[in-house]
C-alpha positions as a Markdown table, in Angstrom:
| # | Residue | x | y | z |
|---|---|---|---|---|
| 1 | Met | 21.2 | -8.5 | -10.8 |
| 2 | Ser | 18.7 | -10.9 | -12.0 |
| 3 | Gln | 17.9 | -14.0 | -10.0 |
| 4 | Thr | 15.9 | -16.7 | -11.6 |
| 5 | Lys | 13.8 | -18.8 | -9.2 |
| 6 | Gly | 13.0 | -21.9 | -11.2 |
| 7 | Lys | 10.5 | -22.8 | -13.9 |
| 8 | Gln | 7.3 | -22.6 | -11.8 |
| 9 | Gly | 7.1 | -19.0 | -11.0 |
| 10 | Tyr | 9.1 | -15.8 | -11.1 |
| 11 | Val | 12.3 | -14.0 | -11.9 |
| 12 | Leu | 13.4 | -11.8 | -9.0 |
| 13 | Glu | 15.1 | -9.0 | -10.8 |
| 14 | Ser | 16.2 | -6.9 | -7.9 |
| 15 | Val | 15.6 | -6.1 | -4.2 |
| 16 | Ile | 17.2 | -2.7 | -3.7 |
| 17 | Ile | 17.7 | -1.1 | -0.3 |
| 18 | Asn | 18.4 | 2.6 | -0.3 |
| 19 | Ser | 18.1 | 5.6 | 2.0 |
| 20 | Ser | 19.5 | 9.1 | 2.4 |
| 21 | Arg | 22.1 | 7.7 | 4.8 |
| 22 | Met | 23.6 | 5.3 | 2.2 |
| 23 | Leu | 26.3 | 6.3 | -0.2 |
| 24 | Glu | 24.8 | 4.0 | -2.9 |
| 25 | Pro | 21.9 | 1.5 | -3.1 |
| 26 | Val | 22.5 | -2.2 | -2.3 |
| 27 | Asp | 20.8 | -5.0 | -4.2 |
| 28 | Ile | 20.2 | -8.1 | -2.0 |
| 29 | Ala | 18.3 | -10.2 | -4.6 |
| 30 | Gly | 21.0 | -12.8 | -4.8 |
| 31 | Val | 20.8 | -13.7 | -1.1 |
| 32 | Val | 17.0 | -13.5 | -0.6 |
| 33 | Ser | 15.6 | -16.9 | 0.5 |
| 34 | Asp | 11.9 | -16.1 | 0.6 |
| 35 | Met | 9.4 | -13.3 | 0.5 |
| 36 | Glu | 5.8 | -12.8 | 1.3 |
| 37 | Ile | 3.5 | -9.9 | 0.2 |
| 38 | Phe | 0.1 | -9.3 | 1.8 |
| 39 | Glu | -2.9 | -7.5 | 0.2 |
| 40 | His | -6.3 | -6.9 | 1.9 |
| 41 | Ile | -9.5 | -5.3 | 0.6 |
| 42 | Asp | -10.0 | -3.4 | 3.9 |
| 43 | Leu | -6.5 | -1.8 | 3.8 |
| 44 | Pro | -5.3 | 1.0 | 1.4 |
| 45 | Tyr | -1.8 | -0.3 | 1.6 |
| 46 | Ile | 0.3 | -3.5 | 1.2 |
| 47 | Thr | 2.6 | -5.1 | 3.7 |
| 48 | Gly | 5.3 | -7.8 | 3.4 |
| 49 | Gln | 8.3 | -9.6 | 4.8 |
| 50 | Ile | 11.5 | -10.7 | 3.3 |
| 51 | Ala | 14.2 | -13.0 | 4.5 |
| 52 | Phe | 17.8 | -13.1 | 3.4 |
| 53 | Ile | 21.0 | -15.0 | 4.2 |
| 54 | Asp | 23.8 | -12.7 | 5.4 |
| 55 | Thr | 27.3 | -14.1 | 4.8 |
| 56 | Leu | 28.7 | -10.8 | 3.6 |
| 57 | Arg | 28.2 | -8.4 | 6.6 |
| 58 | Leu | 25.1 | -6.9 | 4.9 |
| 59 | Tyr | 23.3 | -6.4 | 8.2 |
| 60 | Asp | 26.4 | -4.9 | 9.7 |
| 61 | Arg | 27.3 | -2.5 | 6.9 |
| 62 | Ile | 23.8 | -1.4 | 5.8 |
| 63 | Asp | 22.9 | -0.6 | 9.4 |
| 64 | Ile | 19.2 | -1.0 | 9.0 |
| 65 | Gln | 17.3 | 1.3 | 11.4 |
| 66 | Gly | 13.7 | 1.0 | 10.2 |
| 67 | Ala | 13.3 | 3.8 | 7.7 |
| 68 | Glu | 15.0 | 2.5 | 4.5 |
| 69 | Phe | 13.3 | 2.1 | 1.1 |
| 70 | Cys | 13.2 | -1.4 | -0.3 |
| 71 | Thr | 12.2 | -1.6 | -4.0 |
| 72 | Val | 11.2 | -5.0 | -5.2 |
| 73 | Thr | 11.2 | -5.8 | -9.0 |
| 74 | Phe | 10.2 | -9.1 | -10.5 |
| 75 | Arg | 8.3 | -10.7 | -13.3 |
| 76 | Asn | 6.6 | -13.9 | -14.5 |
| 77 | Ser | 9.3 | -16.3 | -15.5 |
| 78 | Glu | 7.5 | -17.2 | -18.7 |
| 79 | Ala | 7.0 | -13.6 | -19.8 |
| 80 | Glu | 9.8 | -11.2 | -20.9 |
| 81 | Gly | 9.3 | -7.6 | -19.9 |
| 82 | Ala | 6.2 | -6.5 | -18.1 |
| 83 | Tyr | 8.0 | -6.1 | -14.8 |
| 84 | Val | 6.2 | -5.5 | -11.6 |
| 85 | Glu | 8.0 | -3.0 | -9.4 |
| 86 | His | 6.8 | -2.0 | -5.9 |
| 87 | Arg | 8.4 | 0.3 | -3.4 |
| 88 | Phe | 8.2 | -0.5 | 0.3 |
| 89 | Val | 9.8 | 0.9 | 3.4 |
| 90 | Ile | 11.6 | -1.4 | 6.0 |
| 91 | Asp | 9.7 | -0.4 | 9.2 |
| 92 | Lys | 11.2 | -3.0 | 11.5 |
| 93 | Ile | 13.5 | -6.1 | 11.8 |
| 94 | Ile | 11.4 | -9.1 | 12.6 |
| 95 | Thr | 14.3 | -11.3 | 13.6 |
| 96 | Asn | 18.1 | -11.8 | 13.2 |
| 97 | Lys | 19.3 | -15.3 | 14.0 |
| 98 | Lys | 22.6 | -17.1 | 13.7 |
| 99 | Ala | 22.5 | -20.0 | 11.2 |
| 100 | Asn | 26.1 | -20.8 | 12.0 |
| 101 | Glu | 29.2 | -18.9 | 13.1 |
| 102 | Gln | 29.5 | -17.0 | 9.8 |
| 103 | Thr | 25.9 | -16.8 | 8.7 |
| 104 | Asp | 22.8 | -14.8 | 9.8 |
| 105 | Leu | 19.2 | -15.3 | 8.8 |
| 106 | Val | 17.6 | -11.8 | 8.7 |
| 107 | Met | 13.9 | -11.2 | 8.3 |
| 108 | Leu | 12.6 | -7.7 | 7.6 |
| 109 | His | 9.1 | -6.4 | 7.8 |
| 110 | Leu | 7.9 | -4.1 | 5.0 |
| 111 | Val | 5.1 | -1.6 | 4.6 |
| 112 | Glu | 4.1 | 0.1 | 1.4 |
| 113 | Asp | 5.7 | 3.5 | 1.0 |
| 114 | Ile | 2.3 | 5.2 | 1.0 |
| 115 | Leu | 1.7 | 4.0 | 4.6 |
| 116 | Phe | 5.1 | 5.1 | 5.9 |
| 117 | Leu | 5.0 | 8.5 | 4.2 |
| 118 | Ser | 1.4 | 8.9 | 5.4 |
| 119 | Asn | 2.7 | 8.4 | 9.0 |
| 120 | Leu | 4.8 | 11.5 | 8.6 |
| 121 | Lys | 1.9 | 13.7 | 7.8 |
| 122 | Asn | -1.1 | 15.2 | 9.8 |
| 123 | Val | -4.3 | 16.2 | 8.0 |
| 124 | Asn | -6.3 | 18.8 | 9.7 |
| 125 | Lys | -8.2 | 20.4 | 6.8 |
| 126 | Cys | -11.6 | 21.1 | 5.5 |
| 127 | Tyr | -12.8 | 19.1 | 2.4 |
| 128 | Gln | -16.1 | 19.1 | 0.6 |
| 129 | Gly | -17.6 | 16.8 | -2.0 |
| 130 | Gly | -18.7 | 13.2 | -2.4 |
| 131 | Pro | -16.7 | 10.4 | -0.6 |
| 132 | Ser | -14.8 | 9.4 | -3.8 |
| 133 | Glu | -14.0 | 13.1 | -4.6 |
| 134 | Ile | -12.6 | 13.7 | -1.1 |
| 135 | Ile | -10.6 | 10.5 | -1.1 |
| 136 | Thr | -9.1 | 11.3 | -4.5 |
| 137 | Lys | -8.2 | 14.8 | -3.3 |
| 138 | Ile | -6.4 | 13.5 | -0.2 |
| 139 | Ala | -4.5 | 10.8 | -2.1 |
| 140 | Gly | -3.3 | 13.3 | -4.7 |
| 141 | Glu | -2.5 | 16.2 | -2.4 |
| 142 | Trp | -0.8 | 14.4 | 0.5 |
| 143 | Leu | 0.6 | 11.2 | -1.1 |
| 144 | Asp | 0.8 | 11.9 | -4.8 |
| 145 | Tyr | -1.1 | 8.7 | -5.4 |
| 146 | Glu | -3.7 | 7.9 | -8.1 |
| 147 | Val | -7.1 | 6.5 | -7.2 |
| 148 | Glu | -9.0 | 4.4 | -9.6 |
| 149 | Glu | -12.8 | 4.7 | -9.1 |
| 150 | Ile | -14.9 | 1.5 | -9.8 |
| 151 | Tyr | -18.4 | 1.9 | -8.5 |
| 152 | Ser | -22.0 | 2.0 | -9.7 |
| 153 | Asp | -23.3 | 5.0 | -7.7 |
| 154 | Val | -22.7 | 6.5 | -4.3 |
| 155 | Phe | -25.8 | 7.5 | -2.3 |
| 156 | Gln | -24.3 | 10.2 | -0.1 |
| 157 | Lys | -25.0 | 13.9 | -0.7 |
| 158 | Lys | -22.0 | 16.1 | -0.9 |
| 159 | Met | -20.3 | 16.3 | 2.5 |
| 160 | Lys | -18.4 | 19.1 | 4.2 |
| 161 | Ile | -15.9 | 17.8 | 6.8 |
| 162 | Ile | -12.9 | 18.8 | 8.8 |
| 163 | Val | -10.4 | 15.9 | 8.9 |
| 164 | Pro | -9.7 | 15.6 | 12.7 |
| 165 | Asn | -5.9 | 15.3 | 12.9 |
| 166 | Leu | -5.5 | 12.0 | 11.0 |
| 167 | Thr | -2.8 | 10.7 | 8.8 |
| 168 | Pro | -3.8 | 10.7 | 5.1 |
| 169 | Val | -4.3 | 7.0 | 5.0 |
| 170 | Asp | -6.5 | 7.1 | 8.2 |
| 171 | Ala | -8.4 | 10.0 | 6.7 |
| 172 | Met | -9.2 | 8.2 | 3.5 |
| 173 | Thr | -10.3 | 5.1 | 5.4 |
| 174 | Trp | -12.6 | 7.3 | 7.6 |
| 175 | Ile | -14.2 | 8.7 | 4.5 |
| 176 | Lys | -14.4 | 5.3 | 2.8 |
| 177 | Asn | -16.4 | 3.9 | 5.7 |
| 178 | Arg | -19.1 | 6.5 | 5.1 |
| 179 | Gly | -19.7 | 5.6 | 1.5 |
| 180 | Thr | -22.6 | 3.4 | 0.4 |
| 181 | Thr | -24.5 | 2.8 | -2.9 |
| 182 | Thr | -28.2 | 3.5 | -3.4 |
| 183 | Glu | -29.0 | -0.1 | -2.4 |
| 184 | Gly | -26.8 | 0.1 | 0.8 |
| 185 | Phe | -23.8 | -1.8 | -0.5 |
| 186 | Pro | -20.5 | -0.7 | 1.2 |
| 187 | Thr | -17.5 | 0.8 | -0.5 |
| 188 | Tyr | -13.8 | -0.4 | -0.2 |
| 189 | Leu | -10.5 | 1.3 | -0.7 |
| 190 | Phe | -7.5 | -1.0 | -1.3 |
| 191 | Ser | -4.0 | -1.0 | -2.9 |
| 192 | Ser | -3.0 | -2.8 | -6.0 |
| 193 | Phe | 0.3 | -4.7 | -5.8 |
| 194 | Thr | 0.9 | -4.8 | -9.6 |
| 195 | Gln | -0.6 | -1.4 | -10.5 |
| 196 | Asn | 0.8 | 0.9 | -7.8 |
| 197 | Lys | -2.4 | 2.7 | -7.3 |
| 198 | Leu | -5.4 | 2.7 | -5.0 |
| 199 | Val | -8.8 | 1.3 | -6.0 |
| 200 | Tyr | -12.1 | 2.7 | -4.7 |
| 201 | Ala | -14.9 | 0.3 | -5.4 |
| 202 | Asp | -18.3 | -0.7 | -4.1 |
| 203 | Leu | -19.3 | -4.2 | -3.2 |
| 204 | Lys | -22.2 | -4.4 | -5.7 |
| 205 | Thr | -20.0 | -3.6 | -8.7 |
| 206 | Met | -17.4 | -6.1 | -7.6 |
| 207 | Ile | -19.6 | -9.1 | -6.9 |
| 208 | Glu | -21.5 | -8.6 | -10.2 |
| 209 | Ala | -18.4 | -8.7 | -12.2 |
| 210 | Glu | -17.5 | -11.8 | -14.3 |
| 211 | Pro | -15.0 | -14.2 | -12.6 |
| 212 | Ile | -11.5 | -13.5 | -13.8 |
| 213 | Asn | -11.0 | -17.3 | -14.2 |
| 214 | Lys | -14.3 | -17.9 | -16.0 |
| 215 | Thr | -12.7 | -20.1 | -18.6 |
| 216 | Ser | -10.3 | -21.7 | -16.1 |
| 217 | Pro | -12.2 | -22.4 | -12.9 |
| 218 | Phe | -10.2 | -23.5 | -9.8 |
| 219 | Ile | -11.3 | -26.9 | -8.7 |
| 220 | His | -10.6 | -29.1 | -5.7 |
| 221 | Gly | -11.1 | -32.8 | -6.5 |
| 222 | Pro | -10.7 | -34.9 | -9.6 |
| 223 | Thr | -10.0 | -32.9 | -12.7 |
| 224 | Asp | -10.3 | -35.6 | -15.3 |
| 225 | His | -14.0 | -35.9 | -15.6 |
| 226 | Asp | -15.9 | -35.8 | -18.9 |
| 227 | Leu | -16.4 | -32.1 | -19.7 |
| 228 | Glu | -15.7 | -32.3 | -23.4 |
| 229 | Lys | -18.8 | -30.3 | -24.2 |
| 230 | Ser | -17.1 | -27.2 | -22.7 |
| 231 | Ser | -13.8 | -25.5 | -23.5 |
| 232 | Phe | -12.9 | -24.9 | -19.9 |
| 233 | Lys | -9.5 | -25.7 | -18.4 |
| 234 | Leu | -9.7 | -26.8 | -14.8 |
| 235 | Val | -7.0 | -25.5 | -12.5 |
| 236 | Pro | -6.3 | -27.6 | -9.4 |
| 237 | Ile | -6.4 | -26.1 | -5.9 |
| 238 | Lys | -3.4 | -27.3 | -3.9 |
| 239 | Glu | -5.0 | -26.8 | -0.5 |
| 240 | Tyr | -8.0 | -25.2 | 1.1 |
| 241 | Ser | -9.2 | -24.4 | 4.6 |
| 242 | Ile | -12.5 | -23.1 | 6.1 |
| 243 | Glu | -12.2 | -21.7 | 9.6 |
| 244 | Asn | -14.5 | -19.6 | 11.9 |
| 245 | Ala | -17.3 | -19.7 | 9.4 |
| 246 | Glu | -21.1 | -19.3 | 9.7 |
| 247 | Asp | -21.0 | -17.2 | 12.8 |
| 248 | Met | -24.7 | -16.3 | 13.0 |
| 249 | Tyr | -24.5 | -15.6 | 16.7 |
| 250 | Ser | -22.2 | -12.5 | 16.2 |
| 251 | Leu | -24.4 | -11.1 | 13.5 |
| 252 | Ile | -27.4 | -11.3 | 15.8 |
| 253 | Ala | -25.4 | -9.8 | 18.7 |
| 254 | Asp | -24.4 | -6.9 | 16.6 |
| 255 | Gly | -28.0 | -6.1 | 15.6 |
| 256 | Leu | -27.4 | -7.0 | 12.0 |
| 257 | Ile | -30.1 | -9.7 | 11.6 |
| 258 | Ser | -33.0 | -8.0 | 13.2 |
| 259 | Ala | -32.9 | -4.9 | 15.4 |
| 260 | Glu | -34.3 | -1.5 | 16.0 |
| 261 | His | -31.7 | 1.2 | 15.3 |
| 262 | His | -32.1 | 4.8 | 16.5 |
| 263 | Phe | -30.1 | 7.7 | 15.1 |
| 264 | Ile | -30.5 | 10.8 | 17.3 |
| 265 | Asp | -30.2 | 14.1 | 15.4 |
| 266 | Thr | -29.2 | 16.7 | 18.1 |
| 267 | His | -29.6 | 19.6 | 15.7 |
| 268 | Asn | -33.2 | 19.0 | 14.9 |
| 269 | Phe | -34.0 | 17.0 | 18.1 |
| 270 | Thr | -35.2 | 14.1 | 15.9 |
| 271 | Asp | -35.0 | 10.4 | 16.5 |
| 272 | Tyr | -34.7 | 8.5 | 13.2 |
| 273 | Ala | -35.8 | 4.9 | 14.0 |
| 274 | Cys | -34.9 | 2.1 | 11.5 |
| 275 | Asn | -36.4 | -1.4 | 11.9 |
| 276 | His | -33.8 | -3.5 | 10.4 |
| 277 | Asn | -34.7 | -6.9 | 8.8 |
| 278 | Val | -31.8 | -8.6 | 7.0 |
| 279 | Ile | -34.0 | -10.4 | 4.5 |
| 280 | Asp | -36.1 | -7.4 | 3.5 |
| 281 | Asp | -33.4 | -4.7 | 3.7 |
| 282 | Val | -30.3 | -6.6 | 2.5 |
| 283 | Ile | -31.0 | -10.0 | 0.9 |
| 284 | Gly | -33.8 | -8.5 | -1.2 |
| 285 | Asn | -31.3 | -6.1 | -2.9 |
| 286 | Met | -28.9 | -9.0 | -3.5 |
| 287 | Ile | -31.7 | -10.9 | -5.3 |
| 288 | Glu | -32.4 | -7.9 | -7.4 |
| 289 | Ser | -28.8 | -7.7 | -8.5 |
| 290 | Lys | -29.5 | -10.8 | -10.6 |
| 291 | Ile | -26.3 | -12.9 | -10.2 |
| 292 | Arg | -26.7 | -15.7 | -12.6 |
| 293 | Asn | -27.4 | -19.3 | -11.4 |
| 294 | Gln | -27.0 | -18.2 | -7.7 |
| 295 | Glu | -29.0 | -17.5 | -4.7 |
| 296 | Pro | -28.2 | -15.7 | -1.4 |
| 297 | Ala | -26.3 | -17.8 | 1.1 |
| 298 | Met | -28.4 | -16.3 | 4.0 |
| 299 | Ala | -31.5 | -18.5 | 4.7 |
| 300 | Ser | -34.8 | -16.9 | 5.5 |
| 301 | Asp | -36.6 | -19.8 | 7.1 |
| 302 | Phe | -35.0 | -20.1 | 10.6 |
| 303 | Ile | -37.8 | -20.0 | 13.2 |
| 304 | Phe | -37.4 | -19.6 | 17.0 |
| 305 | Asn | -40.4 | -19.5 | 19.3 |
| 306 | Asp | -42.7 | -19.4 | 16.3 |
| 307 | Val | -41.0 | -16.2 | 15.0 |
| 308 | Glu | -38.6 | -16.0 | 12.0 |
| 309 | Leu | -35.1 | -15.1 | 12.9 |
| 310 | Gln | -35.2 | -11.9 | 10.9 |
| 311 | Asn | -38.3 | -10.7 | 12.8 |
| 312 | Gln | -37.0 | -11.2 | 16.3 |
| 313 | Lys | -35.9 | -7.6 | 17.0 |
| 314 | Ser | -33.1 | -8.9 | 19.1 |
| 315 | Arg | -31.5 | -5.6 | 19.8 |
| 316 | Thr | -32.2 | -1.9 | 20.3 |
| 317 | Ile | -29.2 | 0.2 | 19.3 |
| 318 | Thr | -29.0 | 4.0 | 19.7 |
| 319 | Gln | -26.3 | 6.4 | 18.5 |
| 320 | Ile | -25.8 | 10.1 | 18.1 |
| 321 | Ser | -25.9 | 11.2 | 14.5 |
| 322 | Ser | -24.2 | 14.6 | 14.2 |
| 323 | Ala | -26.0 | 17.0 | 12.0 |
| 324 | Gly | -26.3 | 20.7 | 11.1 |
| 325 | Ala | -22.7 | 21.6 | 11.5 |
| 326 | Tyr | -22.6 | 23.2 | 8.1 |
| 327 | Asp | -26.3 | 24.2 | 7.8 |
| 328 | Asp | -26.3 | 27.6 | 6.0 |
| 329 | Gly | -29.9 | 27.3 | 4.8 |
| 330 | Thr | -29.0 | 26.2 | 1.3 |
| 331 | Asn | -28.8 | 22.4 | 2.0 |
| 332 | Arg | -25.7 | 22.1 | -0.1 |
| 333 | Tyr | -23.6 | 20.1 | 2.3 |
| 334 | Val | -24.2 | 17.6 | 5.1 |
| 335 | Ser | -21.8 | 16.8 | 7.9 |
| 336 | Tyr | -20.0 | 13.4 | 8.1 |
| 337 | Asp | -22.8 | 11.4 | 9.8 |
| 338 | Glu | -25.8 | 13.5 | 8.8 |
| 339 | Asp | -28.6 | 11.8 | 7.0 |
| 340 | Glu | -32.3 | 11.2 | 6.7 |
| 341 | Asp | -34.4 | 8.0 | 7.3 |
| 342 | Ala | -33.4 | 6.3 | 4.0 |
| 343 | Gly | -29.7 | 7.2 | 4.5 |
| 344 | His | -29.5 | 5.8 | 8.0 |
| 345 | Lys | -31.2 | 2.6 | 6.9 |
| 346 | Lys | -28.4 | 2.3 | 4.2 |
| 347 | Lys | -25.8 | 2.6 | 6.9 |
| 348 | Val | -27.2 | -0.4 | 8.7 |
| 349 | Ala | -27.4 | -2.3 | 5.5 |
| 350 | Ser | -23.8 | -1.5 | 4.7 |
| 351 | Arg | -22.6 | -2.7 | 8.1 |
| 352 | Thr | -24.6 | -5.9 | 7.6 |
| 353 | Leu | -23.2 | -6.6 | 4.2 |
| 354 | Lys | -19.6 | -6.0 | 5.4 |
| 355 | Lys | -20.0 | -8.6 | 8.2 |
| 356 | Leu | -22.3 | -11.0 | 6.2 |
| 357 | Leu | -19.6 | -11.1 | 3.5 |
| 358 | Arg | -17.2 | -12.6 | 6.0 |
| 359 | Lys | -19.7 | -15.2 | 7.2 |
| 360 | Ser | -18.5 | -17.9 | 4.7 |
| 361 | Pro | -14.7 | -17.4 | 4.3 |
| 362 | Met | -12.4 | -19.8 | 2.6 |
| 363 | Thr | -8.6 | -19.8 | 2.0 |
| 364 | Val | -7.2 | -21.6 | -1.1 |
| 365 | Arg | -3.6 | -22.1 | -2.2 |
| 366 | Leu | -2.8 | -22.1 | -5.9 |
| 367 | Asp | 0.2 | -21.9 | -8.1 |
| 368 | Gly | 0.9 | -18.1 | -8.6 |
| 369 | Met | 1.4 | -18.2 | -12.3 |
| 370 | Gly | -0.8 | -15.6 | -13.9 |
| 371 | Phe | -1.2 | -13.4 | -10.9 |
| 372 | Ile | 2.0 | -11.5 | -11.6 |
| 373 | Asn | 1.1 | -9.2 | -14.5 |
| 374 | Ser | 1.9 | -5.5 | -14.6 |
| 375 | Glu | -0.9 | -4.9 | -17.1 |
| 376 | Gly | -3.7 | -5.8 | -14.7 |
| 377 | His | -4.9 | -6.3 | -11.1 |
| 378 | Tyr | -6.0 | -9.9 | -10.4 |
| 379 | Thr | -6.3 | -10.2 | -6.7 |
| 380 | Thr | -8.3 | -8.2 | -4.1 |
| 381 | Gly | -11.7 | -7.1 | -5.3 |
| 382 | Asn | -11.9 | -9.6 | -8.1 |
| 383 | Val | -14.3 | -12.5 | -8.4 |
| 384 | Ile | -13.0 | -16.0 | -8.9 |
| 385 | Arg | -14.9 | -19.2 | -9.7 |
| 386 | Ile | -14.2 | -22.1 | -7.3 |
| 387 | Leu | -15.6 | -25.6 | -7.8 |
| 388 | Phe | -15.6 | -28.5 | -5.3 |
| 389 | Ser | -16.7 | -32.0 | -6.4 |
| 390 | Ala | -19.5 | -33.4 | -4.3 |
| 391 | Asn | -18.8 | -36.2 | -1.8 |
| 392 | Arg | -20.3 | -39.1 | -3.7 |
| 393 | Pro | -19.0 | -42.4 | -5.1 |
| 394 | Met | -17.0 | -41.9 | -8.3 |
| 395 | Ala | -18.6 | -45.0 | -9.8 |
| 396 | Leu | -21.7 | -42.8 | -10.3 |
| 397 | Gly | -19.9 | -41.3 | -13.3 |
| 398 | Asp | -20.4 | -37.6 | -14.0 |
| 399 | Leu | -19.1 | -34.8 | -11.8 |
| 400 | Lys | -21.5 | -33.1 | -9.4 |
| 401 | Leu | -20.7 | -30.0 | -7.4 |
| 402 | Asp | -20.7 | -29.4 | -3.7 |
| 403 | Leu | -23.1 | -26.5 | -3.6 |
| 404 | Lys | -22.1 | -25.3 | -0.2 |
| 405 | Lys | -18.4 | -24.8 | -1.0 |
| 406 | Ser | -18.6 | -24.1 | -4.7 |
| 407 | Gly | -19.4 | -20.7 | -5.9 |
| 408 | Asp | -18.2 | -17.3 | -7.2 |
| 409 | Tyr | -16.0 | -15.8 | -4.5 |
| 410 | Leu | -14.7 | -12.3 | -4.0 |
| 411 | Ile | -11.0 | -12.2 | -3.2 |
| 412 | Tyr | -10.8 | -10.5 | 0.2 |
| 413 | Gly | -7.1 | -10.9 | 0.9 |
| 414 | Ala | -4.0 | -12.4 | -0.8 |
| 415 | Lys | -0.6 | -13.6 | 0.3 |
| 416 | His | 2.0 | -13.9 | -2.4 |
| 417 | Ser | 4.6 | -16.5 | -1.3 |
| 418 | Phe | 8.0 | -16.6 | -3.0 |
| 419 | Ala | 10.3 | -19.4 | -1.7 |
| 420 | Gly | 13.0 | -21.4 | -3.4 |
| 421 | Asn | 11.8 | -22.2 | -6.9 |
| 422 | Arg | 8.1 | -21.7 | -6.2 |
| 423 | Tyr | 5.6 | -18.9 | -6.4 |
| 424 | Gln | 2.3 | -19.7 | -4.7 |
| 425 | Ile | -0.6 | -17.5 | -3.8 |
| 426 | His | -3.0 | -17.9 | -0.8 |
| 427 | Leu | -6.3 | -16.3 | -1.5 |
| 428 | Asn | -8.7 | -15.4 | 1.3 |
| 429 | Cys | -12.1 | -15.6 | -0.4 |
| 430 | Val | -15.6 | -14.7 | 0.7 |
| 431 | Lys | -19.1 | -15.1 | -0.9 |
| 432 | Leu | -22.6 | -14.0 | -0.5 |
| 433 | Thr | -24.3 | -16.5 | -2.8 |
| 434 | Asn | -24.5 | -20.2 | -3.5 |
| 435 | Tyr | -25.0 | -22.0 | -6.8 |
| 436 | Thr | -28.4 | -23.4 | -7.5 |
| 437 | Asp | -27.4 | -26.3 | -9.8 |
| 438 | Asp | -24.8 | -29.0 | -9.1 |
| 439 | Asn | -24.1 | -29.6 | -12.8 |
| 440 | Pro | -20.8 | -28.0 | -13.6 |
| 441 | Leu | -21.6 | -27.6 | -17.3 |
| 442 | Lys | -24.7 | -25.5 | -16.3 |
| 443 | Val | -22.7 | -23.5 | -13.8 |
| 444 | Ile | -19.7 | -22.7 | -15.9 |
| 445 | Gly | -21.1 | -23.2 | -19.4 |
């Protein structure tokens, strides 16, 4: 059954609930009132929730118990074919309320099938290889899932590990947390809503990519300014919010601005000491990445008691770094946390970048048209260009940009909202850099 939801967004082709307990599948697309799908760059799975109006004893007759498959199929309302189909599992009922004497409003919580099936399995097995190689093996062997690798280079030597009684999803996340590039950029593993696969990518490769909306920047503010010298179409932002931003205090408390980190190797009785300086060890690598017309958002000229913030050595942090578990004299494999001075320094840089990335978050709400496309992935892990007009009298004429809020942002999370006749998307965006010029033609030209 095909259910068209207006001109602005999508065609909900089907929402099919099925399980081994049912005689035949049930399509509830015709009674669905709204649906939300959530993606996040830190999670190798997708979640969602779906609400439907029950006037036909669906809740009664289906007898949902929290292990049913729910396959959602839809497409862009302006594009024939190119369907997006994603399979979830109903893991719980959020609510069931009476709307009137003969009508229930039922809301279901959904998890991607990969997560539910992973919860049924226990991995206690030895693997060897690089982080991406082990992740690909686990995904294919335990979940029959494809992993697309998008990264520049991973620093780690080949590891030998025994997965310690984890689910496949938890095991892949554990390995992902160990990966860094040669510059200390962290790696991420996340799921693609439209592509039905996992993506393993490093931060450096992602932030250096061209914005997916390079010719159609998202803008908040007037869109009718004189930009005839360019061929850009400005797409309006419906709403934005900035909350819990610029938390420098927590970065300092976690020893990610300036600290002395010690990694104790109990195999060789060695203390690897790393003097961490966020400007020298992290920001310097970002500058070398040569992101055009941009500079790091982390300032280097804060001074307290005549000492620069990054030179305060505000913490001393010590941890045990397991080593030598697989030392057979050939130096072929290292254990999970085993490393040398340079490797330990990259661990700290990776942790810093992960948290520094979330220092300047922003959420924007946009029309969802263009984000539903079975031929590509356009949400988490992609860069988008966001422009804000500066707070200045419009009588001054030409458009100037707010350099603090404008920038090329990485999509960290996404919420797809389908309700009534509208499809809107909420993008949780983060950035590491600011523009250096407030002339929009120079920024986007």
